């Protein structure tokens, strides 16, 4: 596991800013082993019957999370300029990290990431692949996607779970090996997801805040 570069303060500040911007979403971690939807109802409008929509579906119950993790969605509602700024800040944080982070040998399409010294992990790592065939799935469409994985933080035994989101066909929610959610078309361009993981008694837990932010590069298709 790679040790975090000296950008911990920037990462923590970004997480704090994103959390503060998501009005209406509880910041209290959900109980271990649950899937929290506290921020989903406030910030994730359902798509229309045609599949188009301005938001993302709440995470389906079928998403396979390791024991001891909870998960929820939320938006940063401050407008495109703030979202773009957040994207740039996150990419700046990860740019120094990504060159030294190796692929998980058990799953070549997933990337491990390091734990920040603050106890919070900004799990936002960009990866590009031509398809998903190496993981027993074949995907058509955009090759560019973002991979978020919870990957055995410092021997916690949590294991792995991932969410992959393709730029071209909306919210493709999958776990490490199988698709568990439907595509949602988003005519404004696709979004990305971040979450933080904090140490709790007995293991690790994702807090019930997640920021959905805009990636301008997805607009180009």
Short mmCIF file of C-alpha atoms in Angstrom, two decimals:
data_model
loop_
_atom_site.label_atom_id
_atom_site.label_comp_id
_atom_site.label_asym_id
_atom_site.label_seq_id
_atom_site.Cartn_x
_atom_site.Cartn_y
_atom_site.Cartn_z
CA UNK A 1 0.00 0.00 0.00
CA UNK A 2 1.45 3.36 -0.97
CA UNK A 3 2.04 5.96 1.70
CA UNK A 4 0.16 9.18 1.05
CA UNK A 5 2.03 12.09 -0.46
CA UNK A 6 2.25 15.29 1.64
CA UNK A 7 -1.18 16.50 0.56
CA UNK A 8 -3.10 15.28 3.59
CA UNK A 9 -4.16 18.77 4.64
CA UNK A 10 -5.46 19.57 1.16
CA UNK A 11 -7.39 16.30 1.03
CA UNK A 12 -8.90 16.84 4.46
CA UNK A 13 -9.82 20.42 3.61
CA UNK A 14 -11.52 19.32 0.41
CA UNK A 15 -13.50 16.65 2.23
CA UNK A 16 -14.57 19.21 4.82
CA UNK A 17 -15.61 21.70 2.15
CA UNK A 18 -17.57 19.11 0.21
CA UNK A 19 -19.33 17.87 3.32
CA UNK A 20 -20.24 21.39 4.38
CA UNK A 21 -21.68 22.10 0.95
CA UNK A 22 -24.13 19.22 1.00
CA UNK A 23 -26.99 20.83 2.89
CA UNK A 24 -29.59 18.44 4.17
CA UNK A 25 -27.29 15.41 4.32
CA UNK A 26 -26.53 14.02 7.75
CA UNK A 27 -22.84 13.85 8.60
CA UNK A 28 -23.30 11.25 11.34
CA UNK A 29 -21.91 7.87 10.28
CA UNK A 30 -24.52 5.18 9.81
CA UNK A 31 -24.38 2.03 11.94
CA UNK A 32 -21.91 -0.61 10.88
CA UNK A 33 -23.13 -2.99 8.22
CA UNK A 34 -25.94 -0.75 6.99
CA UNK A 35 -26.56 1.14 3.79
CA UNK A 36 -27.43 4.68 4.74
CA UNK A 37 -29.73 6.71 2.50
CA UNK A 38 -29.82 9.90 4.56
CA UNK A 39 -28.42 12.03 1.78
CA UNK A 40 -29.96 10.08 -1.09
CA UNK A 41 -33.48 11.35 -0.59
CA UNK A 42 -32.34 14.95 -0.39
CA UNK A 43 -29.98 14.99 -3.33
CA UNK A 44 -30.65 12.17 -5.79
CA UNK A 45 -33.73 12.83 -7.95
CA UNK A 46 -35.08 9.85 -9.83
CA UNK A 47 -34.60 9.75 -13.60
CA UNK A 48 -37.53 10.07 -15.94
CA UNK A 49 -39.09 7.02 -17.57
CA UNK A 50 -36.88 7.62 -20.61
CA UNK A 51 -33.78 7.25 -18.47
CA UNK A 52 -32.80 10.90 -18.60
CA UNK A 53 -32.46 12.86 -15.41
CA UNK A 54 -30.57 15.56 -13.60
CA UNK A 55 -29.37 13.30 -10.80
CA UNK A 56 -28.33 9.79 -9.98
CA UNK A 57 -30.21 6.83 -8.62
CA UNK A 58 -29.69 5.97 -4.99
CA UNK A 59 -27.38 2.98 -4.61
CA UNK A 60 -29.38 -0.22 -5.06
CA UNK A 61 -29.55 -2.57 -2.10
CA UNK A 62 -27.89 -5.23 -4.22
CA UNK A 63 -24.52 -3.45 -4.22
CA UNK A 64 -22.18 -5.80 -2.38
CA UNK A 65 -20.37 -3.89 0.36
CA UNK A 66 -17.98 -5.62 2.74
CA UNK A 67 -19.20 -6.16 6.28
CA UNK A 68 -18.68 -3.04 8.33
CA UNK A 69 -19.23 -0.49 5.57
CA UNK A 70 -22.13 1.84 5.00
CA UNK A 71 -22.68 4.00 1.95
CA UNK A 72 -24.80 6.92 0.81
CA UNK A 73 -24.98 9.49 -1.96
CA UNK A 74 -25.15 13.27 -1.92
CA UNK A 75 -24.65 16.26 -4.15
CA UNK A 76 -22.57 19.36 -3.70
CA UNK A 77 -25.30 21.87 -4.62
CA UNK A 78 -23.22 25.02 -5.10
CA UNK A 79 -23.11 25.10 -8.88
CA UNK A 80 -20.90 24.04 -11.75
CA UNK A 81 -18.02 26.41 -10.97
CA UNK A 82 -17.62 24.96 -7.48
CA UNK A 83 -17.92 21.44 -8.82
CA UNK A 84 -15.25 22.04 -11.43
CA UNK A 85 -12.98 23.50 -8.76
CA UNK A 86 -13.50 20.42 -6.61
CA UNK A 87 -12.65 18.16 -9.54
CA UNK A 88 -9.43 20.05 -10.16
CA UNK A 89 -8.47 19.92 -6.49
CA UNK A 90 -9.05 16.18 -6.28
CA UNK A 91 -7.15 15.51 -9.48
CA UNK A 92 -4.29 17.63 -8.19
CA UNK A 93 -4.20 15.60 -4.98
CA UNK A 94 -4.21 12.30 -6.83
CA UNK A 95 -1.83 13.30 -9.60
CA UNK A 96 1.12 13.01 -7.23
CA UNK A 97 -0.16 9.68 -5.93
CA UNK A 98 -1.29 7.75 -8.93
CA UNK A 99 2.09 7.07 -10.56
CA UNK A 100 3.20 5.04 -7.56
CA UNK A 101 -0.01 3.11 -6.94
CA UNK A 102 0.00 -0.39 -8.38
CA UNK A 103 -2.91 -2.38 -9.74
CA UNK A 104 -4.39 -4.99 -7.45
CA UNK A 105 -2.93 -8.31 -8.68
CA UNK A 106 -6.14 -10.12 -7.76
CA UNK A 107 -8.20 -7.78 -9.91
CA UNK A 108 -6.26 -5.94 -12.64
CA UNK A 109 -9.09 -3.49 -13.28
CA UNK A 110 -9.04 -2.11 -9.76
CA UNK A 111 -6.47 0.21 -8.23
CA UNK A 112 -5.43 0.31 -4.60
CA UNK A 113 -5.06 3.65 -2.88
CA UNK A 114 -3.29 4.81 0.24
CA UNK A 115 -4.67 5.93 3.56
CA UNK A 116 -4.17 9.55 4.53
CA UNK A 117 -2.60 10.15 7.92
CA UNK A 118 -5.73 11.94 9.13
CA UNK A 119 -7.61 8.64 9.05
CA UNK A 120 -9.65 9.77 6.05
CA UNK A 121 -9.15 8.41 2.57
CA UNK A 122 -10.17 10.42 -0.45
CA UNK A 123 -10.96 7.46 -2.65
CA UNK A 124 -10.82 9.05 -6.04
CA UNK A 125 -8.49 7.50 -8.55
CA UNK A 126 -8.70 7.80 -12.31
CA UNK A 127 -8.04 4.78 -14.49
CA UNK A 128 -8.44 4.08 -18.18
CA UNK A 129 -9.06 0.67 -19.75
CA UNK A 130 -10.30 -0.43 -23.15
CA UNK A 131 -12.88 -2.79 -21.68
CA UNK A 132 -13.79 -4.74 -18.59
CA UNK A 133 -13.16 -8.19 -20.04
CA UNK A 134 -10.32 -9.00 -17.67
CA UNK A 135 -12.81 -9.05 -14.83
CA UNK A 136 -15.21 -11.47 -16.51
CA UNK A 137 -17.36 -8.67 -17.88
CA UNK A 138 -17.22 -6.98 -21.26
CA UNK A 139 -18.40 -3.39 -21.51
CA UNK A 140 -19.00 -1.37 -24.64
CA UNK A 141 -18.89 2.40 -24.89
CA UNK A 142 -16.44 4.70 -23.20
CA UNK A 143 -13.12 3.33 -22.09
CA UNK A 144 -12.64 6.16 -19.60
CA UNK A 145 -13.98 5.56 -16.13
CA UNK A 146 -13.23 6.21 -12.50
CA UNK A 147 -12.69 3.41 -10.04
CA UNK A 148 -13.42 3.63 -6.33
CA UNK A 149 -12.34 0.66 -4.24
CA UNK A 150 -12.16 -0.12 -0.54
CA UNK A 151 -9.12 -2.33 -0.46
CA UNK A 152 -7.95 -3.87 2.83
CA UNK A 153 -7.01 -0.72 4.71
CA UNK A 154 -3.93 -1.51 6.82
CA UNK A 155 -4.93 -5.09 7.52
CA UNK A 156 -8.45 -4.26 8.66
CA UNK A 157 -9.85 -7.29 6.87
CA UNK A 158 -12.59 -5.24 5.25
CA UNK A 159 -11.84 -6.70 1.83
CA UNK A 160 -12.82 -5.06 -1.43
CA UNK A 161 -15.79 -3.46 -3.06
CA UNK A 162 -15.85 -1.11 -5.99
CA UNK A 163 -18.01 1.27 -7.94
CA UNK A 164 -17.19 2.01 -11.56
CA UNK A 165 -18.85 4.83 -13.43
CA UNK A 166 -18.49 5.17 -17.20
CA UNK A 167 -18.50 8.67 -18.64
CA UNK A 168 -20.65 7.84 -21.65
CA UNK A 169 -23.52 5.84 -20.23
CA UNK A 170 -24.18 7.36 -16.85
CA UNK A 171 -24.19 5.62 -13.51
CA UNK A 172 -22.91 2.10 -14.04
CA UNK A 173 -22.93 0.76 -10.50
CA UNK A 174 -21.07 -2.49 -10.10
CA UNK A 175 -19.25 -4.38 -7.45
CA UNK A 176 -15.88 -5.96 -8.10
CA UNK A 177 -17.16 -8.68 -10.43
CA UNK A 178 -20.72 -8.04 -11.52
CA UNK A 179 -23.07 -5.26 -12.49
CA UNK A 180 -25.69 -4.49 -9.88
CA UNK A 181 -27.31 -1.28 -11.10
CA UNK A 182 -28.86 0.14 -14.24
CA UNK A 183 -27.46 2.81 -16.50
CA UNK A 184 -28.85 6.30 -16.12
CA UNK A 185 -28.41 8.71 -19.01
CA UNK A 186 -27.39 12.20 -17.96
CA UNK A 187 -27.49 14.70 -20.84
CA UNK A 188 -25.41 17.21 -18.91
CA UNK A 189 -22.43 14.86 -18.74
CA UNK A 190 -21.55 12.30 -16.14
CA UNK A 191 -20.45 12.85 -12.58
CA UNK A 192 -17.89 11.28 -10.31
CA UNK A 193 -18.20 9.99 -6.78
CA UNK A 194 -15.96 10.44 -3.77
CA UNK A 195 -16.31 9.09 -0.27
CA UNK A 196 -14.26 9.06 2.91
CA UNK A 197 -13.54 6.10 5.13
CA UNK A 198 -12.92 6.53 8.84
CA UNK A 199 -11.60 4.22 11.53
CA UNK A 200 -14.31 2.93 13.90
CA UNK A 201 -14.24 0.30 16.66
CA UNK A 202 -13.99 -3.09 15.04
CA UNK A 203 -12.91 -1.96 11.59
CA UNK A 204 -13.55 0.66 8.94
CA UNK A 205 -16.72 2.42 7.88
CA UNK A 206 -17.70 4.71 5.05
CA UNK A 207 -19.42 7.77 6.43
CA UNK A 208 -22.90 8.56 5.15
CA UNK A 209 -21.70 11.46 3.07
CA UNK A 210 -20.67 11.18 -0.54
CA UNK A 211 -20.07 14.04 -2.93
CA UNK A 212 -21.07 13.83 -6.57
CA UNK A 213 -19.06 16.28 -8.63
CA UNK A 214 -18.80 17.16 -12.29
CA UNK A 215 -16.01 16.07 -14.59
CA UNK A 216 -15.90 18.44 -17.59
CA UNK A 217 -13.89 15.93 -19.61
CA UNK A 218 -16.94 13.66 -19.79
CA UNK A 219 -18.82 16.28 -21.79
CA UNK A 220 -16.54 15.66 -24.76
CA UNK A 221 -17.73 12.09 -24.89
#
